[in-house]
Coordinates of C-alpha atoms in Angstrom, one line a residue:
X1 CA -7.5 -13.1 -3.9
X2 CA -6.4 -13.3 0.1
X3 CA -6.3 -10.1 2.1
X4 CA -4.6 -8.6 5.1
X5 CA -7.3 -9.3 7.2
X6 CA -8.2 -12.7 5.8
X7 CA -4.9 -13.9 6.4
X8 CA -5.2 -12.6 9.9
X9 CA -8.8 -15.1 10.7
X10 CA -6.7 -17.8 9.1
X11 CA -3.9 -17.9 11.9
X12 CA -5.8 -17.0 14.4
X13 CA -8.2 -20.1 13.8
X14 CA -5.3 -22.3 13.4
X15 CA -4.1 -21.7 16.6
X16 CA -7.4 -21.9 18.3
X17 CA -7.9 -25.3 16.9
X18 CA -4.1 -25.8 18.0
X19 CA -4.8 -25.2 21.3
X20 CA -8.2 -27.7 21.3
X21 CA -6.5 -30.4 19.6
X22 CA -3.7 -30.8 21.6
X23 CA -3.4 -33.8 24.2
X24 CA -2.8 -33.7 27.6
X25 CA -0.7 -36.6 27.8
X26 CA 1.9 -35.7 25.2
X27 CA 5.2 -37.3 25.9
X28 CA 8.5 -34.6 26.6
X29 CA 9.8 -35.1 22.7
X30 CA 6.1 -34.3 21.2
X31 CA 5.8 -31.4 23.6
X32 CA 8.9 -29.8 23.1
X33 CA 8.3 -30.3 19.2
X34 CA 5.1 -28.4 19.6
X35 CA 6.6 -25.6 21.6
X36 CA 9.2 -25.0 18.9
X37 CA 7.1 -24.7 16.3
X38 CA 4.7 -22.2 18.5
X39 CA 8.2 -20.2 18.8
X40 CA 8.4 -20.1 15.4
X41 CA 4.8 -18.4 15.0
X42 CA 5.7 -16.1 17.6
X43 CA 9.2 -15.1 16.5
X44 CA 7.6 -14.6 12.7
X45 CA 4.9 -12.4 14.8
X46 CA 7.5 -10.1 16.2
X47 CA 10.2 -9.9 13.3
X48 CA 6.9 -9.2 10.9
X49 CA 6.0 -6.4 14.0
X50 CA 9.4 -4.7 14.1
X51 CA 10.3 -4.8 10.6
X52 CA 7.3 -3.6 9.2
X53 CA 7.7 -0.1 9.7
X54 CA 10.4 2.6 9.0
X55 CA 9.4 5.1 11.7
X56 CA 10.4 5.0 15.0
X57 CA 7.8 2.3 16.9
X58 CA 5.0 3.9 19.5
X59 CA 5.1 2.4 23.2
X60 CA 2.0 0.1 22.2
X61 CA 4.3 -1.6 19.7
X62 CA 7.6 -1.6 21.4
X63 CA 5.8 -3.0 24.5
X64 CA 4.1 -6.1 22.6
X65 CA 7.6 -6.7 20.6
X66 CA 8.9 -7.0 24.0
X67 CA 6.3 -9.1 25.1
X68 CA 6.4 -11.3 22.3
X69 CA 10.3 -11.7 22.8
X70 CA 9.8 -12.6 26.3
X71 CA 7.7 -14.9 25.7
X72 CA 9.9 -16.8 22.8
X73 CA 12.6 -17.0 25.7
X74 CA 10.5 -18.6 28.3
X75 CA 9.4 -21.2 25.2
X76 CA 12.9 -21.7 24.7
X77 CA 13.4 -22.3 28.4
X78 CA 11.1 -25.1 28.8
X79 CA 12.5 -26.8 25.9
X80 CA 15.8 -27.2 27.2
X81 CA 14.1 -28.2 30.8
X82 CA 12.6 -31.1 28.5
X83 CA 14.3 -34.4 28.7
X84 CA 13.6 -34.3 24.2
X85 CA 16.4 -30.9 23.8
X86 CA 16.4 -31.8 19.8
X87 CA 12.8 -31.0 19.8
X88 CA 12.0 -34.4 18.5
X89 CA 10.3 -34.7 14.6
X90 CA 8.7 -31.9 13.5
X91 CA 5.0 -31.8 13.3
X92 CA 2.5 -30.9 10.3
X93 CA -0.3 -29.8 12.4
X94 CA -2.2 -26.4 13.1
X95 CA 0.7 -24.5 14.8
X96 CA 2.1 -25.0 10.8
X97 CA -0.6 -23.9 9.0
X98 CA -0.4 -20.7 12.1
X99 CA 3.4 -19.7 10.6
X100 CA 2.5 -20.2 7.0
X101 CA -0.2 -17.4 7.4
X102 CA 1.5 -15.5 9.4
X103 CA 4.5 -15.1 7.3
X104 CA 2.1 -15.1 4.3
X105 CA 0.9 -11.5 6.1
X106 CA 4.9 -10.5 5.9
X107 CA 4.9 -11.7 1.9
X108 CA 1.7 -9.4 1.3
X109 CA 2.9 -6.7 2.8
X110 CA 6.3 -6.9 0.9
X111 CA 4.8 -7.4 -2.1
X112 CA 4.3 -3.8 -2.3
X113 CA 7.6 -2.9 -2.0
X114 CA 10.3 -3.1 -4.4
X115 CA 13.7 -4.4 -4.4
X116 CA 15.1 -0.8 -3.5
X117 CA 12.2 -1.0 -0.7
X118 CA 10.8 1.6 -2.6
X119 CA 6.5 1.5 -3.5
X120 CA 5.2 0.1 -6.1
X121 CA 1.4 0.7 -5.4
X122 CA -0.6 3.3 -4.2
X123 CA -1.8 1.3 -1.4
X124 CA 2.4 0.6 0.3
X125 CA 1.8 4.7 1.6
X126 CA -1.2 3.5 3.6
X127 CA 0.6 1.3 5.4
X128 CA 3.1 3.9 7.3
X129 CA -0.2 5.8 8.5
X130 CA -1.1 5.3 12.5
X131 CA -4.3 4.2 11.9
X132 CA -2.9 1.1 9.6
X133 CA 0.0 0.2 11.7
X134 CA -2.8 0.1 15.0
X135 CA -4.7 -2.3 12.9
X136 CA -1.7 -4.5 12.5
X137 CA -0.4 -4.1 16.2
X138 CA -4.1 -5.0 17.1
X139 CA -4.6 -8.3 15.2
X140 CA -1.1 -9.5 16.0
X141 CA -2.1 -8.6 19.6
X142 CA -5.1 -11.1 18.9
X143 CA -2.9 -13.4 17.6
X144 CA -0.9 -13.0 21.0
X145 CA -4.0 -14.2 22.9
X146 CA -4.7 -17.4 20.7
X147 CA -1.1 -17.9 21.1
X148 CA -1.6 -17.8 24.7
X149 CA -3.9 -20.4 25.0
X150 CA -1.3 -22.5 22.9
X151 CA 0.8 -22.0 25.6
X152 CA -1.0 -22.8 28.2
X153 CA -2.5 -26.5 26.5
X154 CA 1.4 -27.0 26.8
X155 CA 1.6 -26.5 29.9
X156 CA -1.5 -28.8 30.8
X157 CA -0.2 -32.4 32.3
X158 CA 3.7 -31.0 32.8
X159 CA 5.0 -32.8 35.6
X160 CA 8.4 -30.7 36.2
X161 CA 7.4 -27.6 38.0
X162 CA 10.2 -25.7 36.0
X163 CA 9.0 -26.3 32.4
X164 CA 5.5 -25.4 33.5
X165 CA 6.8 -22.4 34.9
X166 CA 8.5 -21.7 31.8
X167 CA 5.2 -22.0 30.0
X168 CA 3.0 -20.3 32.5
X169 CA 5.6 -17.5 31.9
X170 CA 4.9 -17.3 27.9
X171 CA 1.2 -17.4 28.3
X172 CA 1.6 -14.7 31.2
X173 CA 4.0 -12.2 28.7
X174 CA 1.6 -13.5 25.6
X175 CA -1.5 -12.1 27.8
X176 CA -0.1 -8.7 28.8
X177 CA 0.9 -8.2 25.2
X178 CA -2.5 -9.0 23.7
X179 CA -4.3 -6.6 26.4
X180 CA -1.9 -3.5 25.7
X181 CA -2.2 -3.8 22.3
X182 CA -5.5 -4.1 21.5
X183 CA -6.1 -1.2 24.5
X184 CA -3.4 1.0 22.8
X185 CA -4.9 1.0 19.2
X186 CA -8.8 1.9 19.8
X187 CA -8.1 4.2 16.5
X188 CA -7.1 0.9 14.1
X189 CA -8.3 1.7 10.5
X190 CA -10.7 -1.3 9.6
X191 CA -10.7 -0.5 6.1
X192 CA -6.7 -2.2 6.2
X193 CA -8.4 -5.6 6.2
X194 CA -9.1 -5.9 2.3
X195 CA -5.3 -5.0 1.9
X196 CA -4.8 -7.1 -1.1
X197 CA -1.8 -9.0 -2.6
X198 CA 0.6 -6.5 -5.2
X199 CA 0.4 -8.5 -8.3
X200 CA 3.6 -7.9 -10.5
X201 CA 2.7 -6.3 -14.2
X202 CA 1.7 -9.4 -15.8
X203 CA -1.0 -9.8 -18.3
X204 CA -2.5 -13.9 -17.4
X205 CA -4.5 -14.3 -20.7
X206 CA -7.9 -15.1 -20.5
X207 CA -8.9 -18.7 -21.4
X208 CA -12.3 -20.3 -22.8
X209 CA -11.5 -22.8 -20.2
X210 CA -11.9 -20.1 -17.4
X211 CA -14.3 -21.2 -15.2
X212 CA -17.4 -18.9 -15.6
X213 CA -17.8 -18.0 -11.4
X214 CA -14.4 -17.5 -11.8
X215 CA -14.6 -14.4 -14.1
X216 CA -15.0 -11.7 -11.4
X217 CA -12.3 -13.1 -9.3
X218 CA -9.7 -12.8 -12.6
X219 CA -11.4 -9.4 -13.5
X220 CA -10.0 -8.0 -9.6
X221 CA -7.0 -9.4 -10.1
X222 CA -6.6 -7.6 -13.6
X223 CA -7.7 -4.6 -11.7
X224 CA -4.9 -4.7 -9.2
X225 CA -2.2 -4.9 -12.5
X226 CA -3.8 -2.1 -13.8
X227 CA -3.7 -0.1 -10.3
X228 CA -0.1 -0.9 -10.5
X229 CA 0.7 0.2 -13.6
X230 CA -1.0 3.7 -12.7
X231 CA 1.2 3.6 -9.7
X232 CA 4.5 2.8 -11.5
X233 CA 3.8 5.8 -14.8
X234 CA 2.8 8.3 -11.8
X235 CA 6.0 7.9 -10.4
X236 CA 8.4 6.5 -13.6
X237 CA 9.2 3.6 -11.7
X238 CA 9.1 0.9 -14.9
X239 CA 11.4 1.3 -17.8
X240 CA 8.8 0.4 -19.9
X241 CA 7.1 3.9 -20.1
X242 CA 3.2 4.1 -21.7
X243 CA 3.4 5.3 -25.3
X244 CA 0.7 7.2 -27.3
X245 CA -0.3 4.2 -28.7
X246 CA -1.0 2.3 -25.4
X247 CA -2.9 5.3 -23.8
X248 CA -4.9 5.3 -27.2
X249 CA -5.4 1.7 -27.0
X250 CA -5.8 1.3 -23.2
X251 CA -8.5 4.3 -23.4
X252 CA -10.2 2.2 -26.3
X253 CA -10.4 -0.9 -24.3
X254 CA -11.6 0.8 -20.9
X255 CA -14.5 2.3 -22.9
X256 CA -15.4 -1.0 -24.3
X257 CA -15.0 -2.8 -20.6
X258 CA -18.0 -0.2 -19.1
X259 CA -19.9 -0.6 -21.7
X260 CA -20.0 -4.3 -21.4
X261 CA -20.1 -3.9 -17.7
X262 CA -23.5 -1.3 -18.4
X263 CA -24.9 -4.1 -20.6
X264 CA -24.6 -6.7 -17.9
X265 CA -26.3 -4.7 -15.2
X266 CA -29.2 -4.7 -18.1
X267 CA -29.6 -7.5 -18.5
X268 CA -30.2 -8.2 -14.4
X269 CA -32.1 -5.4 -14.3
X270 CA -34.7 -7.4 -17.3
X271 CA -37.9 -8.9 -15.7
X272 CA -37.0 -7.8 -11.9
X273 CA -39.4 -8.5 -9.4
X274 CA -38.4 -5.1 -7.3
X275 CA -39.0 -2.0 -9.3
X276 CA -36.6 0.3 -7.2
X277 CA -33.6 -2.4 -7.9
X278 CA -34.5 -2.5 -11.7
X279 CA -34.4 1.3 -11.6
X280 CA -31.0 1.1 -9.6
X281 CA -29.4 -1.2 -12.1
X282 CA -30.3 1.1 -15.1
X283 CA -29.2 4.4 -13.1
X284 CA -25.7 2.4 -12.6
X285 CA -25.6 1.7 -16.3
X286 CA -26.1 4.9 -17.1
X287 CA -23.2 6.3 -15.1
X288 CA -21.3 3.4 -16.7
X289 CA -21.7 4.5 -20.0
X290 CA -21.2 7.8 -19.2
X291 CA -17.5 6.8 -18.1
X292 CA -17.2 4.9 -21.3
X293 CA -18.1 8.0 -23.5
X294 CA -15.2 9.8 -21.3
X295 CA -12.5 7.4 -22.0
X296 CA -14.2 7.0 -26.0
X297 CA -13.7 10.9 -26.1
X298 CA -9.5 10.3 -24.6
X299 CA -9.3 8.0 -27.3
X300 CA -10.9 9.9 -30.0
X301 CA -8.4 12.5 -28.9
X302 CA -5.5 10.5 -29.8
X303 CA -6.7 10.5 -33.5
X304 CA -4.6 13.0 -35.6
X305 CA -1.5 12.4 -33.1
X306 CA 1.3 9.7 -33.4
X307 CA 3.8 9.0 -31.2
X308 CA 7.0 8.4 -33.3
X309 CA 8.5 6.2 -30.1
X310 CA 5.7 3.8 -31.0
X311 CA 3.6 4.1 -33.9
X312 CA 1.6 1.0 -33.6
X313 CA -1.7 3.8 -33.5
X314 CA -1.6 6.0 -36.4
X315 CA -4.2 7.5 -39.7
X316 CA -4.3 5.6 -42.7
X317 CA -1.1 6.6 -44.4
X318 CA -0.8 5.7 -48.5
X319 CA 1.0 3.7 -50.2
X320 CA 4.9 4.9 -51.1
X321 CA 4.8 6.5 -55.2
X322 CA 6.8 4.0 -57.7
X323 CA 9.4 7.1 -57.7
X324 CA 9.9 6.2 -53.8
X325 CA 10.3 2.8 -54.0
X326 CA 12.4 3.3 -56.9
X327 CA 14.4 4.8 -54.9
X328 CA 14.6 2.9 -52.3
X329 CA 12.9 5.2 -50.0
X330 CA 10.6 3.3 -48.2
X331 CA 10.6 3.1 -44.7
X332 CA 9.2 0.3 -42.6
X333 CA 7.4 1.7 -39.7
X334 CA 9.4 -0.2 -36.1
X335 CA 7.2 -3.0 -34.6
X336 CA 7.3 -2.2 -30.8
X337 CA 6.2 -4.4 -28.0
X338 CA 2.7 -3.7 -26.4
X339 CA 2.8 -2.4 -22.9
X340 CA 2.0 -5.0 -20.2
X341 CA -0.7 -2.7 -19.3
X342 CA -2.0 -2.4 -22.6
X343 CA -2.7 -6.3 -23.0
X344 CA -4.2 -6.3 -19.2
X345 CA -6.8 -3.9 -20.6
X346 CA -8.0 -6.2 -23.2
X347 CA -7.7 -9.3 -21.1
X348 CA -10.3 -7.0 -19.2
X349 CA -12.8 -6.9 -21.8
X350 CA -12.4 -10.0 -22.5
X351 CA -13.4 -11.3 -19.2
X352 CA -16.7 -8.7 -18.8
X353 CA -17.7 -10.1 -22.2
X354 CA -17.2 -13.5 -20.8
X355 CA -19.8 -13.3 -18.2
X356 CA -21.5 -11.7 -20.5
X357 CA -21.5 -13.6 -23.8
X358 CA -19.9 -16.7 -22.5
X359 CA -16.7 -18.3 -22.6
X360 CA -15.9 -18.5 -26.6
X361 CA -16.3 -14.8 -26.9
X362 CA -13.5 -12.4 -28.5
X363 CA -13.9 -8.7 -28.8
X364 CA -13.2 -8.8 -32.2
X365 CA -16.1 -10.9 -32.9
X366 CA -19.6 -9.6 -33.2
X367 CA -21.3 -10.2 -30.2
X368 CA -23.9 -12.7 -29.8
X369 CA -27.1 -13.0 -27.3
X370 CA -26.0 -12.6 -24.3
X371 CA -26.9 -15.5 -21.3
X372 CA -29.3 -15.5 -19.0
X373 CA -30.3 -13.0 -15.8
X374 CA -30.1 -16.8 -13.5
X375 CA -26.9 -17.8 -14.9
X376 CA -24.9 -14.0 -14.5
X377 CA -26.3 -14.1 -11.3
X378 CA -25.3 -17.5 -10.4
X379 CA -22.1 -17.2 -11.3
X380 CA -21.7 -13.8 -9.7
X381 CA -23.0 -14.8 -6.8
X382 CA -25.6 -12.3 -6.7
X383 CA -26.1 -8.5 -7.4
X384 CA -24.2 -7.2 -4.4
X385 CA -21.0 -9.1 -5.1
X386 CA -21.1 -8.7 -8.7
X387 CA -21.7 -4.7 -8.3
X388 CA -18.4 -5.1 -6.1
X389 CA -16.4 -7.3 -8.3
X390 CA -17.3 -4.3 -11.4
X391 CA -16.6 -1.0 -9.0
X392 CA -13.0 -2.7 -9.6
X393 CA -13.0 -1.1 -13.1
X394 CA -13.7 2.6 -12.5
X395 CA -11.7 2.5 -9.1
X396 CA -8.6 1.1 -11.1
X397 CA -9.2 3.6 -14.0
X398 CA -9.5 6.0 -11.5
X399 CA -5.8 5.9 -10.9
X400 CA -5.3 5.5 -14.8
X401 CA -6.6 8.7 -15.4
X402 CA -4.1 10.2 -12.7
X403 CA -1.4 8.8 -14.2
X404 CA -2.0 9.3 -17.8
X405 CA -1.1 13.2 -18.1
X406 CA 2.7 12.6 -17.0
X407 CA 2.5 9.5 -19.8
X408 CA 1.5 12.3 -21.9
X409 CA 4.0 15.0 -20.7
X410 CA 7.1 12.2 -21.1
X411 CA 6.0 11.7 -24.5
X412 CA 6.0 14.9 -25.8
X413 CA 9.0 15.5 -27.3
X414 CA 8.1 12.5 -29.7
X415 CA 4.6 13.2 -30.4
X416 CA 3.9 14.5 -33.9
X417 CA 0.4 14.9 -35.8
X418 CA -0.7 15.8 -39.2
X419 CA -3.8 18.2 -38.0
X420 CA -4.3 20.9 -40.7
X421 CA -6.2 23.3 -38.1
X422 CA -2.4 23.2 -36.1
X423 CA -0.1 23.0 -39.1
X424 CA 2.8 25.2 -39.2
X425 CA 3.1 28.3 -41.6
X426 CA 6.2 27.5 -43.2
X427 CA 6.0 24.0 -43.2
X428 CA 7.5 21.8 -46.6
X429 CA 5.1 20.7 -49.1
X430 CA 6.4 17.0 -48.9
X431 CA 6.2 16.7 -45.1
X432 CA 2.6 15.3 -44.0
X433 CA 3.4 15.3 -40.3
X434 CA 4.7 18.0 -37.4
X435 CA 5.6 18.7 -34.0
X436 CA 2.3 18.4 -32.2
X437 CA 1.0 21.8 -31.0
X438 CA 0.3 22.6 -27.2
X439 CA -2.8 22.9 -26.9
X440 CA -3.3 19.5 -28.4
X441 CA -1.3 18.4 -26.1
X442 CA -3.8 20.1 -23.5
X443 CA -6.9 18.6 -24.9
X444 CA -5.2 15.3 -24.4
X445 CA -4.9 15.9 -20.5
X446 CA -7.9 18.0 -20.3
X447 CA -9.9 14.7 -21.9
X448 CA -8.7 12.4 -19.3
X449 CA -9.3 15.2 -16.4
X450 CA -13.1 14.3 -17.6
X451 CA -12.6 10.6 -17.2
X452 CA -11.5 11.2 -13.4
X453 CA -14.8 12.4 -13.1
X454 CA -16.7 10.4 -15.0
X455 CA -14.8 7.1 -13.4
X456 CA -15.5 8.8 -9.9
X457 CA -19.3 8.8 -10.7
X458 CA -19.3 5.3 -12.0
X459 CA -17.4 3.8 -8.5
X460 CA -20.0 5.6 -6.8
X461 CA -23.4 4.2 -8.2
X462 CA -21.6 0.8 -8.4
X463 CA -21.5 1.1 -4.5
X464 CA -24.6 2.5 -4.2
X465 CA -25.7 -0.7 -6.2
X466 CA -23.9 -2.6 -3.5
X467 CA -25.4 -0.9 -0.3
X468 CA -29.1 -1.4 -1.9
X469 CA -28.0 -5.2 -2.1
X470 CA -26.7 -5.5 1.8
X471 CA -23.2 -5.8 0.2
X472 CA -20.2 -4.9 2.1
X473 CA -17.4 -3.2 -0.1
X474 CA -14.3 -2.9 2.0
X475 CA -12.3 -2.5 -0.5
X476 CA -13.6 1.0 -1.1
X477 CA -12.7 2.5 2.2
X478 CA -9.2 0.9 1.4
X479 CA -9.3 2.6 -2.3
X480 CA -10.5 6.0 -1.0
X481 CA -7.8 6.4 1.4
X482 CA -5.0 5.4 -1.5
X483 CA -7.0 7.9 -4.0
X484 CA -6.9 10.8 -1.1
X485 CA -2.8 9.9 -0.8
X486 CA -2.4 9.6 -4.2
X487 CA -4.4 13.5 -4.5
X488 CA -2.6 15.2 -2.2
X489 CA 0.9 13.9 -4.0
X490 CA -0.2 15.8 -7.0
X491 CA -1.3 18.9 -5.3
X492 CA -4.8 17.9 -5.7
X493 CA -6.0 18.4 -2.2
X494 CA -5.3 22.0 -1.7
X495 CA -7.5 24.3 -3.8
X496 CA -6.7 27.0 -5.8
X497 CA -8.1 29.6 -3.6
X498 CA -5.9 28.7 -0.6
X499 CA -2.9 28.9 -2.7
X500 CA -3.8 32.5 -4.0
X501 CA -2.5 34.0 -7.9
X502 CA 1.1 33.3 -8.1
X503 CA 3.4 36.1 -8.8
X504 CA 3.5 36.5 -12.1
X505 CA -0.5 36.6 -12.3
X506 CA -0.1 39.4 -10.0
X507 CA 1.9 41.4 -11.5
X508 CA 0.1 41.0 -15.3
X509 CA -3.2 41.9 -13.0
X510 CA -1.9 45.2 -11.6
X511 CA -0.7 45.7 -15.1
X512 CA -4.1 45.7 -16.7
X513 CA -5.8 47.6 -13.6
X514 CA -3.1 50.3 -13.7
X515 CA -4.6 53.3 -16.1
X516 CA -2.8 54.6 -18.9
X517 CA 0.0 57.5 -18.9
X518 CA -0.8 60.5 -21.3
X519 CA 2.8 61.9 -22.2
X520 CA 3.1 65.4 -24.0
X521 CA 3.9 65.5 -27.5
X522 CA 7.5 65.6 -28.5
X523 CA 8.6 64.0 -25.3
X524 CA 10.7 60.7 -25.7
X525 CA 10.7 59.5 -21.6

């Protein structure tokens, strides 16, 4: 899947092989074609530079805005000095494949924005931070440069002294541009280049026909649904909410993805030439399987509880008395629609056991032998990138776990549960089921408060896998700036002790410390 910085390279080189490519001789219609389009990249540059942000622009970016506009008027200047005004046919060449990317950077960055221009990932509130918005003003001031040279190859054999002006001009404002802003933004956050695409909330089965070195791709890309539907329950942005019975599913499946993923690392580390790797690949699937007790321990804690809104998950009920159905009695539990996020979890497992099993597998088949160290290797392209492409998991279930206590607070009010140890006193013989008590309701957050952890200790062996391998992750400094947003939202970042004992634990603590008042006998006050 492309990133922010990918799409970046992919301009930049486009217009560096614009600028070598094009002839000296070009006649007035072909120029003034060419210097179109390059207006076009340019005015895409700007509008993607001024609308992108919400707050007021810094000098550095007002400056290159300016520059870039000046330099789209001196482009349109030499066009009309051409004899060719129309601009002659339009070309398919590397100035377009330089405004496809370019506004392909706009689309990415939009993606993560709703129709009310709202967020609808984590990763949209990096964007508005200073050191995000230097790294865009510096790469469009590259961009500037390379466009520069474009320029000035258009000006190169221009025998009317006012249209090479006019071109000397653009390059001359595309320059000064380019050198402010990549002076002005020393402080650019590198870790904005894996800024990845917003996918919308939509499972994409997996197939037997996948392509096996395809897997780990698919498996980030399920990732990124997942992160999105953390992002949307945290903040009740989809009116499809998470029921009981897709936490308890979800939880289910994310166990049964880390426990794969612990299985693959295995099976590399089997028969390993370097001792300290084999040793590193076991350590990771320990911490693994430690994250998939955590989320086995959520689900387990879904077991006595239903949620009435959707009782797909529920204990074995009996079968309805002939005095019930005689009576016509029976009632037919409601078939409710899976969460999107629900089936994205099992597409996940399906594509670890993939790579691990091979293409035919299922979950719901027994598993087989798995394939061979060579081929997982091959088709993850080595240990680095496939301890990379799995840190996906716990980073996106990361977020999961965030979200999943407001899932659990919204469905409250529905939640009932037939748990003797929390049945009421007075309760009716016939009735098997009852509000669900509080402090069930606490284990059920306190249990994914444990897979946080366990989730956190997982992402960080998978990239200590990565580092021992000479594997760049830069999608972790990208995640870890999201998780710190995403921490201090909840109230996460301050600790207790800062804070101090609210009011009311005050006031019970001066209670108890306060010693007790002997009163003489016989008086009332």
């Amino acid at each position: 899947m492309v990133t922010l910085g990918e799409l970046y390279d992919i301009a930049g080189e486009h217009l560096r092989a614009a600028a070598e490519a094009f002839p000296s001789f070009a006649d007035p219609a072909y120029r003034s074609a060419a210097a179109e389009q390059l207006e076009q990249v340019i005015g895409r540059m700007r509008g993607r530079h001024e609308a992108g942000w919400e707050e007021a622009q810094s000098p550095v970016e007002a400056d290159l805005a300016a520059q870039l506009g000046r330099a789209c008027g001196a482009l349109r200047t030499a066009r009309r000095l051409l004899s060719a005004e129309d601009g002659g046919m339009p070309l398919s060449n590397e100035l377009t494949g330089a405004g496809q990317a370019v506004a392909a950077v706009r689309d990415l960055v939009e993606s993560h924005r709703g129709p009310d221009r709202g967020p609808v990932t984590a990763y949209a509130y990096l964007l508005g931070t200073r050191a995000a918005r230097a790294y865009v003003t510096r790469r469009t001031a590259e961009l500037a440069w390379e466009a520069g040279r474009v320029a000035h190859a258009l000006s190169s054999g221009v025998r009317d002294p006012g249209v090479e002006a006019a071109f000397t001009e653009a390059r001359s404002c595309l320059d000064q541009g380019s050198v402010f802003g990549r002076t002005g933004t020393r402080e650019a956050d590198e870790g904005i280049a894996a800024f990845p695409l917003a996918l919308p909330v939509e499972p994409v089965q997996a197939s037997p026909s996948d392509p096996a070195h395809e897997v780990t791709a698919r498996l980030g890309e399920d990732c990124e649904r997942l992160g999105r539907v953390a992002f949307e329950t945290l903040h009740d942005r989809s009116d499809h909410r998470l029921s009981g019975s897709d936490l308890q599913q979800m939880s289910r499946w994310a166990a049964m993805a880390r426990l794969l993923s612990g299985r693959v690392l295995l099976r590399i580390a089997e028969d390993h030439q370097d001792a300290a790797v084999a040793s590193a690949l076991k350590e990771t699937a320990g911490a693994l399987r430690g994250s998939a007790q955590a989320w086995q321990q959520a689900a387990t804690a879904w077991h006595r509880v239903v949620d009435l809104a959707d009782p797909r998950a529920h204990p074995r009920l009996p079968p309805p008395s002939y005095e019930i159905v005689r009576q016509g009695k029976v009632v037919r539990l409601p078939r409710i629609t899976p969460h999107p996020g629900a089936v994205v979890s099992h597409t996940a497992v399906v594509r670890v056991g993939q790579l691990l099993f091979g293409a035919p597998w299922q979950p719901e088949e027994r598993p087989g032998e798995p394939r061979s160290r060579s081929a997982l290797l091959a088709d993850a392209r080595g240990e680095g990138r496939l301890a990379a492409a799995l840190y996906r998991l716990p980073a996106s279930g990361w977020q999961l776990a965030v979200a999943a206590p407001l899932a659990v607070r919204r469905a409250q009010g529905a939640l009932v549960t037939d748990s003797v140890d929390h049945c009421p006193q007075r309760l009716p013989g016939e009735m098997r089921f009852h509000p669900v008590h509080p402090r069930q309701v606490e284990n059920l957050i306190g249990a994914y408060a444990q897979v946080m952890t366990a989730e956190q200790a997982a992402a960080g062996a998978l990239l200590n896998l990565a580092k021992r391998a000479r594997t760049d992750v830069p999608r972790a400094l990208l995640d870890a700036g999201a998780h710190r947003l995403l921490a201090e939202q909840q109230g996460w970042a301050q600790q207790r002790q800062q804070n101090g004992p609210t009011a009311r634990q005050r006031r019970v603590e001066a209670k108890r410390m306060q010693p007790p008042v002997r009163r003489a006998r016989g008086n009332r006050w």
